Amino acid sequence: TITFLRLRPRSTAKMRITVFGAGSFGTALSYKLGVNGDHHTVTMLTRNEAVRDGINNNRVNPDYLIGAKYAMPENVSATSDVEEALRDVEMIVHTIPMQSSFEYLRAKKDLIPHDCPIVSASKGIHSETLCFMSDGEFSCYIMNVGN
């Protein structure tokens, strides 16, 4: 028998979520967040303008999850503007591969609200440090560089 413990009741409050990355995993998680949390606003942060425009204009990522079955819900949008993506954000889902996470997060750390939870969905292992994103010391180091 498996017992699930719910720590707090499911909230119906609207939440602003930003997904760092619009690759296959970032796109899939954005899609699921949009479909399963239709009252939330999901913003994908991408450096690729074609992906941004594909999501905003055609509701698909032209590189991943193509087709009507995976059309992005209306509550999912994409931007290439970091400040726009982080404006009033309440939760961040980080999907950038581990190898690129250090530089990616370091460039954005001053714009990320200090009380904003970051859910790491990063894959891989850093080739130099052999750290995973879940290694606490490495994660703290990334967010505190320059402080």
JSON list of C-alpha atoms in Angstrom, two decimals, residues 2-126:
[
{"chain": "A", "resi": 2, "resn": "ILE", "atom": "CA", "xyz": [1.29, 3.43, -0.96]},
{"chain": "A", "resi": 3, "resn": "THR", "atom": "CA", "xyz": [0.17, 6.39, 1.09]},
{"chain": "A", "resi": 4, "resn": "PHE", "atom": "CA", "xyz": [0.51, 9.92, -0.23]},
{"chain": "A", "resi": 5, "resn": "LEU", "atom": "CA", "xyz": [0.83, 12.77, 2.23]},
{"chain": "A", "resi": 6, "resn": "ARG", "atom": "CA", "xyz": [-0.55, 16.08, 1.05]},
{"chain": "A", "resi": 7, "resn": "LEU", "atom": "CA", "xyz": [1.23, 18.81, 2.98]},
{"chain": "A", "resi": 8, "resn": "ARG", "atom": "CA", "xyz": [-1.18, 21.56, 1.98]},
{"chain": "A", "resi": 9, "resn": "PRO", "atom": "CA", "xyz": [-4.41, 21.73, 0.04]},
{"chain": "A", "resi": 10, "resn": "ARG", "atom": "CA", "xyz": [-4.19, 22.14, -3.71]},
{"chain": "A", "resi": 11, "resn": "SER", "atom": "CA", "xyz": [-4.29, 25.82, -4.52]},
{"chain": "A", "resi": 12, "resn": "THR", "atom": "CA", "xyz": [-6.52, 27.27, -7.19]},
{"chain": "A", "resi": 13, "resn": "ALA", "atom": "CA", "xyz": [-4.71, 30.60, -7.07]},
{"chain": "A", "resi": 14, "resn": "LYS", "atom": "CA", "xyz": [-3.21, 31.75, -10.33]},
{"chain": "A", "resi": 15, "resn": "MET", "atom": "CA", "xyz": [0.57, 31.47, -10.38]},
{"chain": "A", "resi": 16, "resn": "ARG", "atom": "CA", "xyz": [3.13, 33.01, -12.74]},
{"chain": "A", "resi": 17, "resn": "ILE", "atom": "CA", "xyz": [5.66, 30.33, -13.73]},
{"chain": "A", "resi": 18, "resn": "THR", "atom": "CA", "xyz": [8.75, 30.83, -15.87]},
{"chain": "A", "resi": 19, "resn": "VAL", "atom": "CA", "xyz": [10.45, 27.89, -17.55]},
{"chain": "A", "resi": 20, "resn": "PHE", "atom": "CA", "xyz": [14.14, 28.43, -18.28]},
{"chain": "A", "resi": 21, "resn": "GLY", "atom": "CA", "xyz": [14.78, 26.71, -21.60]},
{"chain": "A", "resi": 22, "resn": "ALA", "atom": "CA", "xyz": [12.71, 25.72, -24.61]},
{"chain": "A", "resi": 23, "resn": "GLY", "atom": "CA", "xyz": [14.43, 22.52, -25.66]},
{"chain": "A", "resi": 24, "resn": "SER", "atom": "CA", "xyz": [12.60, 19.21, -25.65]},
{"chain": "A", "resi": 25, "resn": "PHE", "atom": "CA", "xyz": [12.34, 18.96, -21.86]},
{"chain": "A", "resi": 26, "resn": "GLY", "atom": "CA", "xyz": [11.49, 22.64, -21.30]},
{"chain": "A", "resi": 27, "resn": "THR", "atom": "CA", "xyz": [8.82, 22.43, -24.00]},
{"chain": "A", "resi": 28, "resn": "ALA", "atom": "CA", "xyz": [7.32, 19.24, -22.56]},
{"chain": "A", "resi": 29, "resn": "LEU", "atom": "CA", "xyz": [7.21, 20.64, -19.02]},
{"chain": "A", "resi": 30, "resn": "SER", "atom": "CA", "xyz": [5.73, 23.93, -20.23]},
{"chain": "A", "resi": 31, "resn": "TYR", "atom": "CA", "xyz": [3.06, 22.00, -22.09]},
{"chain": "A", "resi": 32, "resn": "LYS", "atom": "CA", "xyz": [2.19, 19.92, -19.01]},
{"chain": "A", "resi": 33, "resn": "LEU", "atom": "CA", "xyz": [2.18, 22.98, -16.73]},
{"chain": "A", "resi": 34, "resn": "GLY", "atom": "CA", "xyz": [-0.14, 24.73, -19.16]},
{"chain": "A", "resi": 35, "resn": "VAL", "atom": "CA", "xyz": [-2.50, 21.79, -19.64]},
{"chain": "A", "resi": 36, "resn": "ASN", "atom": "CA", "xyz": [-2.64, 20.69, -16.00]},
{"chain": "A", "resi": 37, "resn": "GLY", "atom": "CA", "xyz": [-2.59, 24.17, -14.51]},
{"chain": "A", "resi": 38, "resn": "ASP", "atom": "CA", "xyz": [-4.82, 26.05, -16.90]},
{"chain": "A", "resi": 39, "resn": "HIS", "atom": "CA", "xyz": [-5.27, 28.83, -14.37]},
{"chain": "A", "resi": 40, "resn": "HIS", "atom": "CA", "xyz": [-1.50, 29.48, -14.27]},
{"chain": "A", "resi": 41, "resn": "THR", "atom": "CA", "xyz": [0.49, 31.71, -16.61]},
{"chain": "A", "resi": 42, "resn": "VAL", "atom": "CA", "xyz": [3.53, 29.90, -18.04]},
{"chain": "A", "resi": 43, "resn": "THR", "atom": "CA", "xyz": [6.32, 31.80, -19.80]},
{"chain": "A", "resi": 44, "resn": "MET", "atom": "CA", "xyz": [9.12, 29.97, -21.58]},
{"chain": "A", "resi": 45, "resn": "LEU", "atom": "CA", "xyz": [12.44, 31.82, -21.75]},
{"chain": "A", "resi": 46, "resn": "THR", "atom": "CA", "xyz": [14.27, 30.97, -24.97]},
{"chain": "A", "resi": 47, "resn": "ARG", "atom": "CA", "xyz": [17.19, 32.50, -26.84]},
{"chain": "A", "resi": 48, "resn": "ASN", "atom": "CA", "xyz": [15.83, 31.16, -30.12]},
{"chain": "A", "resi": 49, "resn": "GLU", "atom": "CA", "xyz": [13.56, 33.69, -31.85]},
{"chain": "A", "resi": 50, "resn": "ALA", "atom": "CA", "xyz": [12.09, 31.07, -34.21]},
{"chain": "A", "resi": 51, "resn": "VAL", "atom": "CA", "xyz": [11.01, 28.98, -31.22]},
{"chain": "A", "resi": 52, "resn": "ARG", "atom": "CA", "xyz": [9.60, 32.05, -29.47]},
{"chain": "A", "resi": 53, "resn": "ASP", "atom": "CA", "xyz": [7.61, 33.04, -32.56]},
{"chain": "A", "resi": 54, "resn": "GLY", "atom": "CA", "xyz": [6.46, 29.47, -33.22]},
{"chain": "A", "resi": 55, "resn": "ILE", "atom": "CA", "xyz": [5.07, 29.14, -29.71]},
{"chain": "A", "resi": 56, "resn": "ASN", "atom": "CA", "xyz": [3.45, 32.57, -29.64]},
{"chain": "A", "resi": 57, "resn": "ASN", "atom": "CA", "xyz": [2.06, 32.58, -33.20]},
{"chain": "A", "resi": 58, "resn": "ASN", "atom": "CA", "xyz": [1.41, 28.91, -34.02]},
{"chain": "A", "resi": 59, "resn": "ARG", "atom": "CA", "xyz": [1.23, 27.34, -30.52]},
{"chain": "A", "resi": 60, "resn": "VAL", "atom": "CA", "xyz": [4.05, 24.87, -31.34]},
{"chain": "A", "resi": 61, "resn": "ASN", "atom": "CA", "xyz": [7.78, 24.67, -30.84]},
{"chain": "A", "resi": 62, "resn": "PRO", "atom": "CA", "xyz": [9.06, 24.22, -34.42]},
{"chain": "A", "resi": 63, "resn": "ASP", "atom": "CA", "xyz": [11.96, 22.06, -33.14]},
{"chain": "A", "resi": 64, "resn": "TYR", "atom": "CA", "xyz": [10.20, 19.80, -30.60]},
{"chain": "A", "resi": 65, "resn": "LEU", "atom": "CA", "xyz": [6.77, 18.30, -29.94]},
{"chain": "A", "resi": 66, "resn": "ILE", "atom": "CA", "xyz": [5.36, 19.30, -33.31]},
{"chain": "A", "resi": 67, "resn": "GLY", "atom": "CA", "xyz": [1.73, 18.62, -34.17]},
{"chain": "A", "resi": 68, "resn": "ALA", "atom": "CA", "xyz": [-1.79, 19.38, -33.12]},
{"chain": "A", "resi": 69, "resn": "LYS", "atom": "CA", "xyz": [-1.61, 16.81, -30.31]},
{"chain": "A", "resi": 70, "resn": "TYR", "atom": "CA", "xyz": [0.98, 18.98, -28.56]},
{"chain": "A", "resi": 71, "resn": "ALA", "atom": "CA", "xyz": [-0.28, 22.46, -29.39]},
{"chain": "A", "resi": 72, "resn": "MET", "atom": "CA", "xyz": [0.64, 24.79, -26.53]},
{"chain": "A", "resi": 73, "resn": "PRO", "atom": "CA", "xyz": [-2.31, 25.95, -24.46]},
{"chain": "A", "resi": 74, "resn": "GLU", "atom": "CA", "xyz": [-3.21, 29.64, -24.56]},
{"chain": "A", "resi": 75, "resn": "ASN", "atom": "CA", "xyz": [-1.79, 30.17, -21.06]},
{"chain": "A", "resi": 76, "resn": "VAL", "atom": "CA", "xyz": [1.73, 29.31, -22.33]},
{"chain": "A", "resi": 77, "resn": "SER", "atom": "CA", "xyz": [3.83, 31.94, -24.09]},
{"chain": "A", "resi": 78, "resn": "ALA", "atom": "CA", "xyz": [7.48, 32.42, -24.93]},
{"chain": "A", "resi": 79, "resn": "THR", "atom": "CA", "xyz": [9.89, 35.33, -24.73]},
{"chain": "A", "resi": 80, "resn": "SER", "atom": "CA", "xyz": [13.56, 36.05, -25.37]},
{"chain": "A", "resi": 81, "resn": "ASP", "atom": "CA", "xyz": [13.52, 38.94, -22.89]},
{"chain": "A", "resi": 82, "resn": "VAL", "atom": "CA", "xyz": [14.88, 37.90, -19.47]},
{"chain": "A", "resi": 83, "resn": "GLU", "atom": "CA", "xyz": [13.31, 40.83, -17.63]},
{"chain": "A", "resi": 84, "resn": "GLU", "atom": "CA", "xyz": [9.91, 40.12, -19.15]},
{"chain": "A", "resi": 85, "resn": "ALA", "atom": "CA", "xyz": [10.17, 36.43, -18.24]},
{"chain": "A", "resi": 86, "resn": "LEU", "atom": "CA", "xyz": [11.05, 37.22, -14.62]},
{"chain": "A", "resi": 87, "resn": "ARG", "atom": "CA", "xyz": [8.60, 40.06, -14.06]},
{"chain": "A", "resi": 88, "resn": "ASP", "atom": "CA", "xyz": [6.36, 39.08, -11.13]},
{"chain": "A", "resi": 89, "resn": "VAL", "atom": "CA", "xyz": [7.51, 35.44, -11.38]},
{"chain": "A", "resi": 90, "resn": "GLU", "atom": "CA", "xyz": [6.40, 33.17, -8.54]},
{"chain": "A", "resi": 91, "resn": "MET", "atom": "CA", "xyz": [8.18, 29.96, -9.54]},
{"chain": "A", "resi": 92, "resn": "ILE", "atom": "CA", "xyz": [10.98, 29.03, -11.94]},
{"chain": "A", "resi": 93, "resn": "VAL", "atom": "CA", "xyz": [11.41, 25.64, -13.59]},
{"chain": "A", "resi": 94, "resn": "HIS", "atom": "CA", "xyz": [15.04, 25.29, -14.71]},
{"chain": "A", "resi": 95, "resn": "THR", "atom": "CA", "xyz": [15.53, 22.92, -17.67]},
{"chain": "A", "resi": 96, "resn": "ILE", "atom": "CA", "xyz": [18.92, 24.06, -18.98]},
{"chain": "A", "resi": 97, "resn": "PRO", "atom": "CA", "xyz": [21.40, 21.14, -19.19]},
{"chain": "A", "resi": 98, "resn": "MET", "atom": "CA", "xyz": [23.84, 20.97, -16.29]},
{"chain": "A", "resi": 99, "resn": "GLN", "atom": "CA", "xyz": [26.85, 21.71, -18.47]},
{"chain": "A", "resi": 100, "resn": "SER", "atom": "CA", "xyz": [25.43, 25.17, -19.34]},
{"chain": "A", "resi": 101, "resn": "SER", "atom": "CA", "xyz": [23.63, 25.94, -16.07]},
{"chain": "A", "resi": 102, "resn": "PHE", "atom": "CA", "xyz": [26.48, 27.81, -14.37]},
{"chain": "A", "resi": 103, "resn": "GLU", "atom": "CA", "xyz": [26.80, 30.56, -16.98]},
{"chain": "A", "resi": 104, "resn": "TYR", "atom": "CA", "xyz": [23.06, 30.62, -17.66]},
{"chain": "A", "resi": 105, "resn": "LEU", "atom": "CA", "xyz": [22.06, 31.18, -14.04]},
{"chain": "A", "resi": 106, "resn": "ARG", "atom": "CA", "xyz": [24.97, 33.46, -13.22]},
{"chain": "A", "resi": 107, "resn": "ALA", "atom": "CA", "xyz": [23.86, 35.87, -15.95]},
{"chain": "A", "resi": 108, "resn": "LYS", "atom": "CA", "xyz": [20.33, 36.00, -14.50]},
{"chain": "A", "resi": 109, "resn": "LYS", "atom": "CA", "xyz": [20.90, 35.75, -10.76]},
{"chain": "A", "resi": 110, "resn": "ASP", "atom": "CA", "xyz": [20.43, 39.46, -10.03]},
{"chain": "A", "resi": 111, "resn": "LEU", "atom": "CA", "xyz": [17.03, 39.40, -11.76]},
{"chain": "A", "resi": 112, "resn": "ILE", "atom": "CA", "xyz": [15.69, 36.34, -9.94]},
{"chain": "A", "resi": 113, "resn": "PRO", "atom": "CA", "xyz": [13.62, 37.30, -6.87]},
{"chain": "A", "resi": 114, "resn": "HIS", "atom": "CA", "xyz": [15.27, 36.00, -3.69]},
{"chain": "A", "resi": 115, "resn": "ASP", "atom": "CA", "xyz": [12.03, 34.39, -2.47]},
{"chain": "A", "resi": 116, "resn": "CYS", "atom": "CA", "xyz": [11.24, 32.67, -5.77]},
{"chain": "A", "resi": 117, "resn": "PRO", "atom": "CA", "xyz": [11.47, 28.86, -5.65]},
{"chain": "A", "resi": 118, "resn": "ILE", "atom": "CA", "xyz": [13.51, 27.25, -8.43]},
{"chain": "A", "resi": 119, "resn": "VAL", "atom": "CA", "xyz": [12.56, 23.74, -9.44]},
{"chain": "A", "resi": 120, "resn": "SER", "atom": "CA", "xyz": [15.56, 22.09, -11.04]},
{"chain": "A", "resi": 121, "resn": "ALA", "atom": "CA", "xyz": [14.75, 19.75, -13.90]},
{"chain": "A", "resi": 122, "resn": "SER", "atom": "CA", "xyz": [18.30, 20.03, -15.21]},
{"chain": "A", "resi": 123, "resn": "LYS", "atom": "CA", "xyz": [19.80, 16.91, -16.72]},
{"chain": "A", "resi": 124, "resn": "GLY", "atom": "CA", "xyz": [23.36, 15.75, -16.84]},
{"chain": "A", "resi": 125, "resn": "ILE", "atom": "CA", "xyz": [26.60, 16.02, -14.94]},
{"chain": "A", "resi": 126, "resn": "HIS", "atom": "CA", "xyz": [29.12, 18.85, -15.13]}
]
